[in-house]
Backbone as a ProteinNet text record, in pm:
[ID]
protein_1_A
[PRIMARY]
XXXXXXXXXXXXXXXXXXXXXXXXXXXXXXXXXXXXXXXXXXXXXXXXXXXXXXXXXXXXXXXXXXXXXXXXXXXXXXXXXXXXXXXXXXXXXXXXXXXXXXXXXXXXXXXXXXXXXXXXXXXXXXXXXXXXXXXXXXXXXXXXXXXXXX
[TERTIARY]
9516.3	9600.7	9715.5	9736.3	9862.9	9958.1	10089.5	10202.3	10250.5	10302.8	10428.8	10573.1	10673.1	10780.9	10862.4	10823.1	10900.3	10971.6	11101.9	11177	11138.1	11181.9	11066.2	11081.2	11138.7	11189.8	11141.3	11078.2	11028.5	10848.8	10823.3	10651.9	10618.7	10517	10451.6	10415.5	10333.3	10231.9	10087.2	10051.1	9952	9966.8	10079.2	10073.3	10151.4	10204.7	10236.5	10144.8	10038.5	9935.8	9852	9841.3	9745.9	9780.3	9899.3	9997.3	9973.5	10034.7	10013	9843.7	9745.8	9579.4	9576.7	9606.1	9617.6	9658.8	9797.2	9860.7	9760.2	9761.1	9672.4	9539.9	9446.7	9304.1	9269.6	9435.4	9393.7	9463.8	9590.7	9698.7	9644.1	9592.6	9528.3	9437.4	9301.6	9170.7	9129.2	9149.2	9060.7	9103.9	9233.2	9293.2	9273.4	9219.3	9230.8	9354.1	9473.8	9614.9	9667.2	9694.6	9705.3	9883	9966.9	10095.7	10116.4	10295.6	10307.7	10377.9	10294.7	10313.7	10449.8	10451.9	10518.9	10732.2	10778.9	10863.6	11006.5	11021.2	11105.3	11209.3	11167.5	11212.9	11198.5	11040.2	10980.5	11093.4	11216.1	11276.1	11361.7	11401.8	11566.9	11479.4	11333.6	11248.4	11228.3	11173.2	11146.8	10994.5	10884.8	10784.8	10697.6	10601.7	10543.7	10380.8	10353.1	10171.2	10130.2	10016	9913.9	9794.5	9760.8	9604.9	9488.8	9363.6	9251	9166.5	9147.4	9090.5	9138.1	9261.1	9290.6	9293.9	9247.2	9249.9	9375.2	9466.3	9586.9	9484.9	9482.6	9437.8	9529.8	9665.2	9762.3	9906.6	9974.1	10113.5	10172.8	10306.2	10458.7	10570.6	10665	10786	10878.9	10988.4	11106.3	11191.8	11313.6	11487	11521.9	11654.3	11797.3	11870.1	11946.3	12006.5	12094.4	12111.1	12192.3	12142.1	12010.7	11929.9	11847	11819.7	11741	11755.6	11795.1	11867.1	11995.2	12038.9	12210.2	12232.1	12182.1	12218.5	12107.7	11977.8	11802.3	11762	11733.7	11608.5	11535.9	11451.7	11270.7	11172.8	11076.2	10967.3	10890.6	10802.5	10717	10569.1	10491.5	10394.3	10305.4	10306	10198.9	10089.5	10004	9867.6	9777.2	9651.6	9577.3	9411.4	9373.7	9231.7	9125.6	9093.8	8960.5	8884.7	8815.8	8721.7	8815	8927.4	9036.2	9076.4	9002.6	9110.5	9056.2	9103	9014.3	8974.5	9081.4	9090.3	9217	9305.8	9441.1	9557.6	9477.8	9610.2	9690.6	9652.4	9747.5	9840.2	9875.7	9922.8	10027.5	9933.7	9994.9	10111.7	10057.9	10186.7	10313.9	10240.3	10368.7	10499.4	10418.1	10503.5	10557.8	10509.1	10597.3	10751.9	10677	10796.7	10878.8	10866.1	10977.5	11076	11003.2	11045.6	11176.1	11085	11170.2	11330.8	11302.4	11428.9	11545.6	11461.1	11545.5	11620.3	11585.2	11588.3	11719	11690.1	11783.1	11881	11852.2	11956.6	11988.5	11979.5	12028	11920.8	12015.6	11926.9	11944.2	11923.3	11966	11842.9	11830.9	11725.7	11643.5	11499.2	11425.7	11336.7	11340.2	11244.3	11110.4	11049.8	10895.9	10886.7	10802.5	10701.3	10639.1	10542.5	10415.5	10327.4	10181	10084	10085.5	10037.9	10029.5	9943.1	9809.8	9677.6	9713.8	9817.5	9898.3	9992.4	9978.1	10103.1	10036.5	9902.7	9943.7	9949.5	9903.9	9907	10073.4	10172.5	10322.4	10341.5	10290.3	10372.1	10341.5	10225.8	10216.1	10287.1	10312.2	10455.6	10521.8	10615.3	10744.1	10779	10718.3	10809.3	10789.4	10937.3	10903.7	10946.9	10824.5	10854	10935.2	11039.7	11145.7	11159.2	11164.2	11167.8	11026.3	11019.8	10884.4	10808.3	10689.1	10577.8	10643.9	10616.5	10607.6	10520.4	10531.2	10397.7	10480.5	10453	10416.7	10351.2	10326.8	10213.8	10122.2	10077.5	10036.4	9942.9	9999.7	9948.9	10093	10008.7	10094.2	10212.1	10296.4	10396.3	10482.3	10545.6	10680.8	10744.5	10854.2	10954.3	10945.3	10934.6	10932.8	11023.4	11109.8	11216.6	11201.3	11209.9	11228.7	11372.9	11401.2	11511.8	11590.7	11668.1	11751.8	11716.6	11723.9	11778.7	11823.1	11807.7	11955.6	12030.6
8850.7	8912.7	8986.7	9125.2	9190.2	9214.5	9116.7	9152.3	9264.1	9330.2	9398.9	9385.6	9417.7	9378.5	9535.2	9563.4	9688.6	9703.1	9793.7	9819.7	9953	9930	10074.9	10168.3	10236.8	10376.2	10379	10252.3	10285.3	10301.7	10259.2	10272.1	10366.4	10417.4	10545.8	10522.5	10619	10661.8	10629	10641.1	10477.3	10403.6	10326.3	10195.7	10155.1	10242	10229	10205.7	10336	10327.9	10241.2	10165.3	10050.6	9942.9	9895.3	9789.4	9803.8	9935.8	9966.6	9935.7	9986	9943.9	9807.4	9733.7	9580.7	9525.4	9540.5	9462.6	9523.1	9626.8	9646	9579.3	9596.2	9535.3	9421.7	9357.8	9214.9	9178.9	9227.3	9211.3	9272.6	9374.8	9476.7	9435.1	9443.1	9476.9	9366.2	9286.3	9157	9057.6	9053.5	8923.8	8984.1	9118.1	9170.2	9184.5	9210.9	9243.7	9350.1	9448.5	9599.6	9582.5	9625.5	9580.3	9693.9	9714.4	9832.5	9735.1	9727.7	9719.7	9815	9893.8	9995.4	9994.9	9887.9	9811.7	9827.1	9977.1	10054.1	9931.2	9855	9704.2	9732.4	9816.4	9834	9840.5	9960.1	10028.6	9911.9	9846.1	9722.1	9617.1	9589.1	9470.2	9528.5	9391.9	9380.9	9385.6	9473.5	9414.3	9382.7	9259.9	9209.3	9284.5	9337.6	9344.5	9275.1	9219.2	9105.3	9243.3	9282.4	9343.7	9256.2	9284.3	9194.8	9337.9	9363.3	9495.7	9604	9654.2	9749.7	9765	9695.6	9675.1	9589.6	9623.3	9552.9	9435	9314.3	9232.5	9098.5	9110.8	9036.8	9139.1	9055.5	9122.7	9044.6	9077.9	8997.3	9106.5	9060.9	9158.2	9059.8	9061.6	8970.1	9069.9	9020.5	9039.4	9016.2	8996.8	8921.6	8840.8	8753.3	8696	8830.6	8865.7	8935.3	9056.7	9066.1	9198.7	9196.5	9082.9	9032.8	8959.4	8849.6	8662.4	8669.9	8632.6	8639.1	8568	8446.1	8311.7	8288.8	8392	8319.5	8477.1	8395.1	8504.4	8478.2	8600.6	8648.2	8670.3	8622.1	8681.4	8641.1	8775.4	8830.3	8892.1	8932.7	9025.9	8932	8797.7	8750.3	8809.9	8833.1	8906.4	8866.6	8833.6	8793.9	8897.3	8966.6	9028.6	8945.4	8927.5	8911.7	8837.5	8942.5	8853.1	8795.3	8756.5	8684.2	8571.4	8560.9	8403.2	8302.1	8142.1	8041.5	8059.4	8122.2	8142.1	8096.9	8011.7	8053.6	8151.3	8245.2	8361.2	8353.7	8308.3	8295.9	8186.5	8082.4	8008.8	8114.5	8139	8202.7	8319.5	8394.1	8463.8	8415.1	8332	8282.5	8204.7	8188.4	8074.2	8172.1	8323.2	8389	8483.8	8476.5	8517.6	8444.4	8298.9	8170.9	8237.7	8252.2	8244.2	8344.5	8479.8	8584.3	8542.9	8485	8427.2	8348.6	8286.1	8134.3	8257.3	8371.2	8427	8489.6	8567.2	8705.6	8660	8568.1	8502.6	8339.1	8290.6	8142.6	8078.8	7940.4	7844.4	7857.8	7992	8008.8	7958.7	7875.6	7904	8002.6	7971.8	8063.2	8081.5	8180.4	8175	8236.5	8192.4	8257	8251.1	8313.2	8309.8	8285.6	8171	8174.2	8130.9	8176.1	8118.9	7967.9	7978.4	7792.4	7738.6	7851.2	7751.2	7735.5	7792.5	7791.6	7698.2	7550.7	7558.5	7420.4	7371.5	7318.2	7375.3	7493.6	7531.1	7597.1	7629.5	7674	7482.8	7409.3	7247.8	7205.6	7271.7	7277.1	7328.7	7431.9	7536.9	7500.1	7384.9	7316.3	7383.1	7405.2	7500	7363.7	7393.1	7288.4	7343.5	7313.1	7389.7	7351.3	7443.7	7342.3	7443.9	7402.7	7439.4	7463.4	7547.5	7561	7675.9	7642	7714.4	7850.5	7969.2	8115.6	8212	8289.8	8388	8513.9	8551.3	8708.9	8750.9	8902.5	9005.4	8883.1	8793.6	8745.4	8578.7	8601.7	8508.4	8403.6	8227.4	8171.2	8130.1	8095.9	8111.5	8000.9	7989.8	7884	7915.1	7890.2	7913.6	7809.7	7834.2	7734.3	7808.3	7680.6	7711.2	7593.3	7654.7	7593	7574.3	7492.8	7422	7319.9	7384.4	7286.9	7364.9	7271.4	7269.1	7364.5	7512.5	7555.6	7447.2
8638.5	8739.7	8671.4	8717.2	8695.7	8804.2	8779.1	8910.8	8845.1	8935.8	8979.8	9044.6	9013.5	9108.4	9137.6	9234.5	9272.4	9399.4	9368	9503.6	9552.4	9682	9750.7	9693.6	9609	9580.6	9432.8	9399.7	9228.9	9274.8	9417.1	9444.8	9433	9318.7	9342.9	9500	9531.5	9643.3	9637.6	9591.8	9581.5	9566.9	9517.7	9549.2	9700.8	9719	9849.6	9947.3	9929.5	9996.3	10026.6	9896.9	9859.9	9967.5	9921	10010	10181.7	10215.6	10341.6	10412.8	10342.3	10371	10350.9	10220	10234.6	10409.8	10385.7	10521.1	10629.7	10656.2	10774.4	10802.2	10654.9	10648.9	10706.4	10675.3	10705.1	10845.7	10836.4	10976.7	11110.7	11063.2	11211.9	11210.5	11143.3	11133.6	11164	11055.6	11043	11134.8	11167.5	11273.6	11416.5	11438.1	11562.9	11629.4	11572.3	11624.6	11614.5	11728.8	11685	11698.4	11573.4	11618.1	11482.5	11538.3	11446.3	11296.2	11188	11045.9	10991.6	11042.9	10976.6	11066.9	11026.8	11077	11041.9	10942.8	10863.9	10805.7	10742.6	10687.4	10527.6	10506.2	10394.4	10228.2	10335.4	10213.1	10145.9	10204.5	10206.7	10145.6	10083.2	10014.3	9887.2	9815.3	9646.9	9729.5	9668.7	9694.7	9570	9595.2	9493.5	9519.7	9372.2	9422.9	9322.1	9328.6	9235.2	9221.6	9086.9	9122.1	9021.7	9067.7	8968.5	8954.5	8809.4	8798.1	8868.5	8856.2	8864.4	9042.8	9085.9	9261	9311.5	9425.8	9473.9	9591.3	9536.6	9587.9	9690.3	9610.9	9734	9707.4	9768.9	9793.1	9885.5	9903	9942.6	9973.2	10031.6	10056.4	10060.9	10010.3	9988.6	9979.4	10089.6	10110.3	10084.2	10060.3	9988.9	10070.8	10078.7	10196.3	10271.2	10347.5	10448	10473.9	10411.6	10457.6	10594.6	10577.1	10730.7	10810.6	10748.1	10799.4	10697.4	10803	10715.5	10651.8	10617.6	10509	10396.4	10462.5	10381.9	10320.5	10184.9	10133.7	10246	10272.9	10298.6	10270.3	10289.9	10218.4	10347.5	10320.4	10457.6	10387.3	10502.1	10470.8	10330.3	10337.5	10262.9	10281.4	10175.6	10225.6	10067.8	10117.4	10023.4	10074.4	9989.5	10045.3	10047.4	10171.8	10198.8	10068.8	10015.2	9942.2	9785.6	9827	9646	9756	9850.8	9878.8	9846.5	9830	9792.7	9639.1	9559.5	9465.8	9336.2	9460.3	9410.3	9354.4	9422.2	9399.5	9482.6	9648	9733.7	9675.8	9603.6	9547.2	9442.6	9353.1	9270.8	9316.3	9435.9	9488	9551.3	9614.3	9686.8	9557.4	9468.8	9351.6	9279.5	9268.5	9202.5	9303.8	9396.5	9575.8	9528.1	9496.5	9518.3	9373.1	9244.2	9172.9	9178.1	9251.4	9194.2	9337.9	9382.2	9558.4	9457	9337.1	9267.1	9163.3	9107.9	8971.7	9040.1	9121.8	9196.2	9307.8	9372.2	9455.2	9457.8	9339.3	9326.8	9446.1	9467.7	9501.2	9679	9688.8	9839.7	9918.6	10063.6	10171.7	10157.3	10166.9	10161.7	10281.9	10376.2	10481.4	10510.9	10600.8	10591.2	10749.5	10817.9	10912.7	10901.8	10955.3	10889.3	10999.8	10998.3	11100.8	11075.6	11207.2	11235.5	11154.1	11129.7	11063.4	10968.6	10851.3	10723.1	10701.9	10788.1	10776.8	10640.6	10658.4	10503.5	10383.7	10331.1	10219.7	10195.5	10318.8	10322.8	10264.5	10306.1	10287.8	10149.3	10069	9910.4	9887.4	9907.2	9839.2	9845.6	9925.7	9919.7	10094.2	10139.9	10248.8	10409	10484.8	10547.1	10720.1	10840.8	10942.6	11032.1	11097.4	11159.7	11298.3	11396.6	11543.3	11613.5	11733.3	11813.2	11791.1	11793.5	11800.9	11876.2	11801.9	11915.8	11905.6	11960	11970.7	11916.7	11745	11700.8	11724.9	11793	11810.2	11845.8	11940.6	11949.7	11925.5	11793.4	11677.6	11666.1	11687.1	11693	11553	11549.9	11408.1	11435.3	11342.5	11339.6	11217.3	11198.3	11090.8	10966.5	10886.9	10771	10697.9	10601.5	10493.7	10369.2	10287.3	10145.2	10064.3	9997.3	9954.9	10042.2	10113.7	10223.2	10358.3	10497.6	10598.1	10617	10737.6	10768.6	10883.3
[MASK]
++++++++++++++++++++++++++++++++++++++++++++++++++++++++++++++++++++++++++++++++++++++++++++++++++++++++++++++++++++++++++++++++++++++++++++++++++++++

């Protein structure tokens, strides 16, 4: 695997591109949720890409505390392709998300959205879910945070 760590304005255009078809492939296409991806959030994130042969196979988007949630890093837009999951890369991304939250903003709260069916492999990661079930674009979610409590 080769990461990347880029802020929007260092992404070429393919890799932009890449990213953008990722999230969709899997967010639109494959989950059957037509919702707008394109959430002008993009520019204000670090985004992470993972590729295997030269192909962008996962990716991540992480904030800073007060870019999105006023007290919590973010990290959003987990995305693992289709045929790389059950592989541990989804592992592997998320552990490097954490890293780069611990590297660039201390030992701040870290938050996620995350689907419900996720919520054990978010509870390997250290991440822990706190309040009620709600409905994103349809798809059920709950909040999980890592380190402390807010």
């Amino acid at each position: 695997m080769e990461w990347l760590l880029k802020k929007y304005d260092e992404l070429r255009l393919n890799q932009l591109y890449e990213l953008l078809k990722l999230r969709a492939s899997v967010f639109v296409v494959e989950q059957d949720c037509p919702y707008l991806d394109l959430d002008g959030k993009d520019p204000r994130a670090t985004h992470i890409l993972g590729y295997q042969k030269n192909n962008l196979v996962a990716y991540s988007r992480i904030f800073r505390p007060g870019a999105f949630e006023k007290t919590h890093a973010r990290i959003g837009r987990i995305v693992i392709h289709k045929q790389s999951r059950r592989k541990g890369i989804g592992l592997e991304l998320v552990q490097k998300s954490i890293a780069f939250c611990k590297e660039h903003f201390g030992n701040q709260t870290i938050k996620i959205s995350a689907q419900v069916y996720l919520k054990n492999f978010y509870n390997q990661c250290g991440f822990i879910e706190k309040g009620e079930i709600y409905l994103e674009d349809g798809i059920p979610h709950f909040a999980m945070y890592l380190n402390h409590t807010p």
